[in-house]
Coordinates of C-alpha atoms and ligand atoms in Angstrom, one line a residue:
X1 CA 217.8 52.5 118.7
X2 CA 221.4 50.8 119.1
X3 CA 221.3 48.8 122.4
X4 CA 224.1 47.7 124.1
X5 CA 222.7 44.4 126.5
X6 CA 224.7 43.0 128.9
X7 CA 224.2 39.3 129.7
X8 CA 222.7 38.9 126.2
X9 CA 223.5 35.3 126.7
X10 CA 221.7 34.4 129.4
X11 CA 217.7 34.0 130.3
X12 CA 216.5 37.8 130.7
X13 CA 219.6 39.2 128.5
X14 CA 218.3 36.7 125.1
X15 CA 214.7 37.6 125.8
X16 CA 215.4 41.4 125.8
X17 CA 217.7 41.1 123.1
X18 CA 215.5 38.6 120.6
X19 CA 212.1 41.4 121.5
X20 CA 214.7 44.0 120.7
X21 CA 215.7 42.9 117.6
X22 CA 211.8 42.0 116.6
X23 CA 211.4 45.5 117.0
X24 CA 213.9 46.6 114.4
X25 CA 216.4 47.8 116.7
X26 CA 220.1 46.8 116.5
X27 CA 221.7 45.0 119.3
X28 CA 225.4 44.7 120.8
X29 CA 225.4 41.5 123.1
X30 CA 227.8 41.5 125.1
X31 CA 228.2 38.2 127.9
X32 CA 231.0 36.4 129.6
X33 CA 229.7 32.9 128.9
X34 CA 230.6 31.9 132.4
X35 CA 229.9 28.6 134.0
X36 CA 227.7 29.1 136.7
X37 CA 225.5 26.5 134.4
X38 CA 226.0 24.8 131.5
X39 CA 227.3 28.0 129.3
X40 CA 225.9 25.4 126.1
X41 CA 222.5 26.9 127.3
X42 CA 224.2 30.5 126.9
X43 CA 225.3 29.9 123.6
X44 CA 222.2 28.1 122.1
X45 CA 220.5 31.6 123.4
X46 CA 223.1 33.4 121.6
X47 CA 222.6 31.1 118.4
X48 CA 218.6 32.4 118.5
X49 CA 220.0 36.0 117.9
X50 CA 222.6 35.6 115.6
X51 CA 219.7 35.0 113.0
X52 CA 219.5 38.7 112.6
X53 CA 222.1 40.7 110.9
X54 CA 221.4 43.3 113.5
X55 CA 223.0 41.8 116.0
X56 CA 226.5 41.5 116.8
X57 CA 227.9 39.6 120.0
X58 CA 230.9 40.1 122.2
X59 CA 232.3 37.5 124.6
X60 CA 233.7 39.9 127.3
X61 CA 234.2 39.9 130.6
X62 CA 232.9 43.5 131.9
X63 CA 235.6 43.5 133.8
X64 CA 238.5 43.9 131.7
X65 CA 236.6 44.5 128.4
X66 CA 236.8 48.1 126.3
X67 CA 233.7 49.5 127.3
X68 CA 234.6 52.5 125.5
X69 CA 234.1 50.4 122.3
X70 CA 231.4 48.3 123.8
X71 CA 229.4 51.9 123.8
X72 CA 230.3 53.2 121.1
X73 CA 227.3 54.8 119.1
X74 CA 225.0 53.1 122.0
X75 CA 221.7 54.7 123.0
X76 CA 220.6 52.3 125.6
X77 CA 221.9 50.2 127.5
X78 CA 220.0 47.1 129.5
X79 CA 223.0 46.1 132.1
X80 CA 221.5 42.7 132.5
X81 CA 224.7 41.1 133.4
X82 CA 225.3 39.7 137.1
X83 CA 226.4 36.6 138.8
X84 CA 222.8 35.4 139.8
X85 CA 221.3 33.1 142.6
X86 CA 220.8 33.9 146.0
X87 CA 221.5 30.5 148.1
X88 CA 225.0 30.4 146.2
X89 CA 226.8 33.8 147.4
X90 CA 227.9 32.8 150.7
X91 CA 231.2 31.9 152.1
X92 CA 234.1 32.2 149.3
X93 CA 231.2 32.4 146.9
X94 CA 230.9 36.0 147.4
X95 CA 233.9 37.2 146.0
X96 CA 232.7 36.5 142.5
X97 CA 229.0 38.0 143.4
X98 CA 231.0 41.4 144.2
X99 CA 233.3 41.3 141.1
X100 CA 230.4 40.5 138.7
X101 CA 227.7 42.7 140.6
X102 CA 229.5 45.6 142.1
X103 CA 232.7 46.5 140.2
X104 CA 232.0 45.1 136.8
X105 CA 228.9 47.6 137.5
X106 CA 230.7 50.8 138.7
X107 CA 233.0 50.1 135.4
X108 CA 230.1 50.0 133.1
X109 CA 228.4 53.5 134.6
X110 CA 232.1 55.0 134.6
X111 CA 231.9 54.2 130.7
X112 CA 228.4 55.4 130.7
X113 CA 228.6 58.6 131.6
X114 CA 231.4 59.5 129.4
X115 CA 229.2 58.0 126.0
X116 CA 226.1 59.1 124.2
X117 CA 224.0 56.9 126.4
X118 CA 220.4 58.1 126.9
X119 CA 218.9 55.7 129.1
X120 CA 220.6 53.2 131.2
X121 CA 218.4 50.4 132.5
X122 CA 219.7 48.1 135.4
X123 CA 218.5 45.0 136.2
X124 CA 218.2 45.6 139.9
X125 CA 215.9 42.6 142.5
X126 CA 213.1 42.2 145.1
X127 CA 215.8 40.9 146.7
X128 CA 217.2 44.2 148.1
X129 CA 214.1 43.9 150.5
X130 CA 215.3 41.2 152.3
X131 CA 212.0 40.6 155.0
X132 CA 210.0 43.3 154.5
X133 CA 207.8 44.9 157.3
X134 CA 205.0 45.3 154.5
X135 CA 203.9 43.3 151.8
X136 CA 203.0 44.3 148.5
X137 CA 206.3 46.1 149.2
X138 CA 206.6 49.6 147.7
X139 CA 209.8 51.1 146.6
X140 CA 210.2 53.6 149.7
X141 CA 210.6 50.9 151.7
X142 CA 213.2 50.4 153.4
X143 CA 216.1 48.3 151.6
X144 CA 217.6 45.7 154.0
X145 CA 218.5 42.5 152.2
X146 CA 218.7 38.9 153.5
X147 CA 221.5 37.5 151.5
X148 CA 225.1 38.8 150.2
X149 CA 223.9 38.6 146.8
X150 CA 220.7 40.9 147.5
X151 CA 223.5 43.3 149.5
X152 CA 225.6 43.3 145.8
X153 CA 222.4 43.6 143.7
X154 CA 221.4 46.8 146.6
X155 CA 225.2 48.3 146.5
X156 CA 224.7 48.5 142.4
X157 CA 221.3 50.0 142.5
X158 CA 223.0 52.9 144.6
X159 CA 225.9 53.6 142.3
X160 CA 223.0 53.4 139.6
X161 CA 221.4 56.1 141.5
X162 CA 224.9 57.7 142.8
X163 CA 225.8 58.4 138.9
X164 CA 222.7 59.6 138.1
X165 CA 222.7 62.4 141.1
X166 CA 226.6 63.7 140.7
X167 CA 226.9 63.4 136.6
X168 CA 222.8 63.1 135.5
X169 CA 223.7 59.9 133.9
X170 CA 219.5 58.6 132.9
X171 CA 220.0 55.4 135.0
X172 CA 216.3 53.2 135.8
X173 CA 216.6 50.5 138.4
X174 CA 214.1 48.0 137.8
X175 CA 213.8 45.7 141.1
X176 CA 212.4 42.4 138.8
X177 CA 210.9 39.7 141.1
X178 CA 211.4 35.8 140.2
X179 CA 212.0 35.7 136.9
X180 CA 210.4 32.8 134.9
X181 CA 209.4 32.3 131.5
X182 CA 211.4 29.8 128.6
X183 CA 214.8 29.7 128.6
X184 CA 214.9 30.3 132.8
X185 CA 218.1 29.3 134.8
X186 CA 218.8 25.5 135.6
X187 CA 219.3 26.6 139.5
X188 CA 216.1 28.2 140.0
X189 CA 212.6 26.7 141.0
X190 CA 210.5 26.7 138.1
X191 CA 213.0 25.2 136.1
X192 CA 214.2 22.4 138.8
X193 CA 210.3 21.9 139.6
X194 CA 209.8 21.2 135.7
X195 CA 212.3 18.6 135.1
X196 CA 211.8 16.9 138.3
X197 CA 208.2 16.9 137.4
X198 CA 208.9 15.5 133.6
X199 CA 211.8 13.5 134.7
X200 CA 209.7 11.8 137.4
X201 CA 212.1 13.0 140.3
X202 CA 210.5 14.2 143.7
X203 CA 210.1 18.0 143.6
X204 CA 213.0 19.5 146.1
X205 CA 211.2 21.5 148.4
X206 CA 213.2 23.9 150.7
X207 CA 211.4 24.1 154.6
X208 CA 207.8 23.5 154.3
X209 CA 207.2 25.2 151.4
X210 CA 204.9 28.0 152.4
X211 CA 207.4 30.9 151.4
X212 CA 205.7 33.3 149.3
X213 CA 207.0 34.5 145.8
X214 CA 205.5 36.9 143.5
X215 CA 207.0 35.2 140.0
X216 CA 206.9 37.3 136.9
X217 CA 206.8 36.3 133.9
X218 CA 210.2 37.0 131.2
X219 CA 207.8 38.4 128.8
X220 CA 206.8 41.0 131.3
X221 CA 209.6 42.1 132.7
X222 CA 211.4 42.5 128.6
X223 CA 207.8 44.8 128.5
X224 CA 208.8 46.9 131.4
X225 CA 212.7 47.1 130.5
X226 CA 211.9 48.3 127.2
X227 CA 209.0 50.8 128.5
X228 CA 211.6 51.8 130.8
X229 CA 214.0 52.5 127.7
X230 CA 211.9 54.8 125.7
X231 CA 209.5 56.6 127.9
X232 CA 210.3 59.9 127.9
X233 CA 209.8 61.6 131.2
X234 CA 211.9 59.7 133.8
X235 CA 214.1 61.1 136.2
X236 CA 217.6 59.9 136.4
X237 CA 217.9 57.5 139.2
X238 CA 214.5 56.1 138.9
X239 CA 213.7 53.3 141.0
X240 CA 210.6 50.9 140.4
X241 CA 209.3 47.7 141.1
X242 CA 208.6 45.2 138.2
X243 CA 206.8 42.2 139.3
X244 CA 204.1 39.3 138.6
X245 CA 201.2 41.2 140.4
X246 CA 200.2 37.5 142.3
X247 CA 201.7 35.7 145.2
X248 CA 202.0 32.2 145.2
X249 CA 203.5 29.7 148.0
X250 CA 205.7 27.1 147.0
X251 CA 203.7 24.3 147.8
X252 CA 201.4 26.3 145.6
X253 CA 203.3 26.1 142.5
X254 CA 203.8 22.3 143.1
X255 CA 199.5 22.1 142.8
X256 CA 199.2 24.3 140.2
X257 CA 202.3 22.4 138.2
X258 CA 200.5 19.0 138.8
X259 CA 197.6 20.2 137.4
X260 CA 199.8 21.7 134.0
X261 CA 201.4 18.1 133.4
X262 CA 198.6 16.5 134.4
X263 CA 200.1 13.6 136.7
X264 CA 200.6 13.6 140.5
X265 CA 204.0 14.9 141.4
X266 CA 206.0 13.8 144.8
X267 CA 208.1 16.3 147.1
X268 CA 211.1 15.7 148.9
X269 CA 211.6 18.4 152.1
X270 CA 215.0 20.1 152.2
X271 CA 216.7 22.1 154.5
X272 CA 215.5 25.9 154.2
X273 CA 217.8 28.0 152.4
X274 CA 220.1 30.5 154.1
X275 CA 219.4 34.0 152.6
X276 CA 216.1 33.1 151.6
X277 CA 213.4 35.2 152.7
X278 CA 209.9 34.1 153.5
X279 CA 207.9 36.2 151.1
X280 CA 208.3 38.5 148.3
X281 CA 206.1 40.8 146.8
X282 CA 205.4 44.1 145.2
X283 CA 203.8 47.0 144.7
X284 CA 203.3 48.2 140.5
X285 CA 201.7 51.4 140.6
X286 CA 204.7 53.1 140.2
X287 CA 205.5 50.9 137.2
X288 CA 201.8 51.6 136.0
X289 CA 202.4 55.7 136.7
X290 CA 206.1 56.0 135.1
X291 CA 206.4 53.0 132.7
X292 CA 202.5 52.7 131.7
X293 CA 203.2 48.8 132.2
X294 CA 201.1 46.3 134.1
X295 CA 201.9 42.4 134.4
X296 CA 199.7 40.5 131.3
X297 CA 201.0 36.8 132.2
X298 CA 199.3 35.1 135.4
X299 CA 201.3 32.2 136.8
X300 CA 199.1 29.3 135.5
X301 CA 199.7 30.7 131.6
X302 CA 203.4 31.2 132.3
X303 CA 203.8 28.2 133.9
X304 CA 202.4 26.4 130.7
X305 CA 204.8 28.2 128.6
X306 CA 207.8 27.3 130.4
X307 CA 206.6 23.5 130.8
X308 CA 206.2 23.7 126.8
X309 CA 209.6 24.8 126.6
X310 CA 211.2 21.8 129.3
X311 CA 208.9 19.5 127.2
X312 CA 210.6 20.6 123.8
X313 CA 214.1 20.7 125.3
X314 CA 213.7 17.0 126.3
X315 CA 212.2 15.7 122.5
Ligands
UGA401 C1 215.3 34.7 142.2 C2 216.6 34.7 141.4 O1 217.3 33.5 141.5 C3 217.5 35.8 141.8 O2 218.6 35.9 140.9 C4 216.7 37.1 141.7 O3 217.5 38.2 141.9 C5 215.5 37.0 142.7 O4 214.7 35.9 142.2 C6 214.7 38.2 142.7 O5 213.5 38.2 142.8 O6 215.3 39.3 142.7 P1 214.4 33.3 144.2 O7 213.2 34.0 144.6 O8 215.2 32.5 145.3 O9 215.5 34.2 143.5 O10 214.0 32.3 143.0 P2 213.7 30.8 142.8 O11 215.0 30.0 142.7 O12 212.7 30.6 141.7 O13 213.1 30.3 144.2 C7 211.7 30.6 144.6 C8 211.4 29.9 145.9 O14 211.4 28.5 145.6 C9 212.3 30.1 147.0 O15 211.6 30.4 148.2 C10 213.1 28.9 147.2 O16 213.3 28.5 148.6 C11 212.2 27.8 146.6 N1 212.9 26.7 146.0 C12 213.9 27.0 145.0 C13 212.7 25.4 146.4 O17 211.9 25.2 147.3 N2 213.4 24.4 145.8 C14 214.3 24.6 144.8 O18 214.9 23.6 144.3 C15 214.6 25.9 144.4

């Protein structure tokens, strides 16, 4: 297949690509490089890929780019791209969550539906749950998220849907949970936990640590994007979970993760996070029934991975 991946650069975007391009596919990555963290980290992702011939990046803004040409001779696309994080889209923050989100989205289906596309998979989040009356949660909950950036990430999945109803454009919204895995964001826990853990900083610990997450590992959710890609009996404007399958508190990550380096790690309490919701978790039979794809990597092997990885970065 030709893919076109959006956010190539970044943590999910260069996984999906690299498994891609493993597979023998050829891949357009397309990514804005902007600085929400250290875009060096972006481009030694990018760097990975450009070892195949088969791949062939843009830096674009989706935006203001040619998505005509972006798309041209595409047959998937994985919109990965999004201004991420869930504590930062507050206050004057949230205009850039709605450009990047929401309209740079709506531009990107527009373009869709007038290409060859044949499957158009969206990055979508647990995060349009906000607190949930149930947990697992199952996709006919209801949606009613906690944060702005869960209400951008909820507003997309509906023109995801919205364009697959009126113009039967073969969108899949796949609602990823807590993303971790090698190459994972600076700003998020696993990654902050790691270095502060290696760096022998005390763990910053928002409220007292008992919120619930169920964390999936990168390698799992690139399995369920690409599953999502080829599987051939899926209705347009599918909507499914994709997460870890276990729930861990954060106070149990900080356990488990002294156990991984092997030295007694300190915490340091700070204030809860607005927009951050207690507990996630969901439901995967409908990932097992549509996609055929189950979680493989528990937290305690992922968690080793992605301390492999700090380790390496640091020498
Ligand atoms: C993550 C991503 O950042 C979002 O982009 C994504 O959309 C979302 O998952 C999702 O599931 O859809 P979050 O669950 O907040 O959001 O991910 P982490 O940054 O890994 O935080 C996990 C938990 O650790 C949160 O409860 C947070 O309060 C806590 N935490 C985080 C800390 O206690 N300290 C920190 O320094 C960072």
């Amino acid at each position: 297949m030709k893919a076109l991946v959006t956010g190539a650069a970044g943590f999910v975007g260069s996984h999906t690509s690299e498994a891609l391009l493993r597979l023998g596919h050829e891949v357009r990555g397309v990514d804005a490089l902007t600085d929400y963290y250290d875009p060096m980290l972006k481009k030694a992702n990018v760097q990975v890929l450009q070892d195949w011939a088969r791949f062939d990046f843009r830096q674009a803004d989706l935006l203001d780019a040619d998505l005509a040409g972006l798309l041209d001779g595409v047959d998937v696309v994985f919109h990965l791209a999004a201004q991420p994080g869930v504590r930062s889209s507050w206050q004057n923050g949230f205009g850039v969550y709605a450009e990047a989100n929401v309209m740079a989205t709506q531009r990107l289906l527009e373009a869709a539906r007038l290409s060859e596309v044949r499957r158009f998979v969206y990055a979508s989040s647990s995060s349009v749950y906000g607190r949930a009356a149930r947990y697992p949660t199952s996709e006919d909950a209801p949606t009613r998220p906690f944060s702005p950036y869960g209400v951008t990430k909820l507003a997309a999945e509906h023109l995801c849907t919205l364009y697959a109803d009126n113009w039967g454009l073969p969108t899949v919204s796949l609602r990823y949970f807590t993303v971790y895995g090698p190459r994972q964001r600076p700003d998020m826990a696993m990654n902050r936990f790691i270095a502060a853990a290696l760096e022998g900083h005390a763990i910053p610990v928002y409220g007292d640590g008992e919120q619930v997450r169920d964390f999936t590992f990168v390698q799992d959710v690139v399995a369920a994007s690409l599953a999502a890609a080829e599987v051939a009996d899926l209705a347009p404007g599918a909507v499914v979970n994709v997460a870890g399958g276990g729930s861990i508190t954060v106070n149990g990550l900080v356990e488990l993760l002294q156990t991984v380096v092997g030295r007694p790690v300190h915490t340091a309490e700070q204030p809860r996070q607005p927009g951050d919701v207690l507990q996630t978790g969901g439901t995967i039979d409908l990932a097992e029934r549509l996609l055929g794809w189950r979680p493989q990597v528990a937290v305690p092997e992922g968690l080793a991975h992605q301390v492999a990885w700090q380790q390496s970065l640091l020498g």
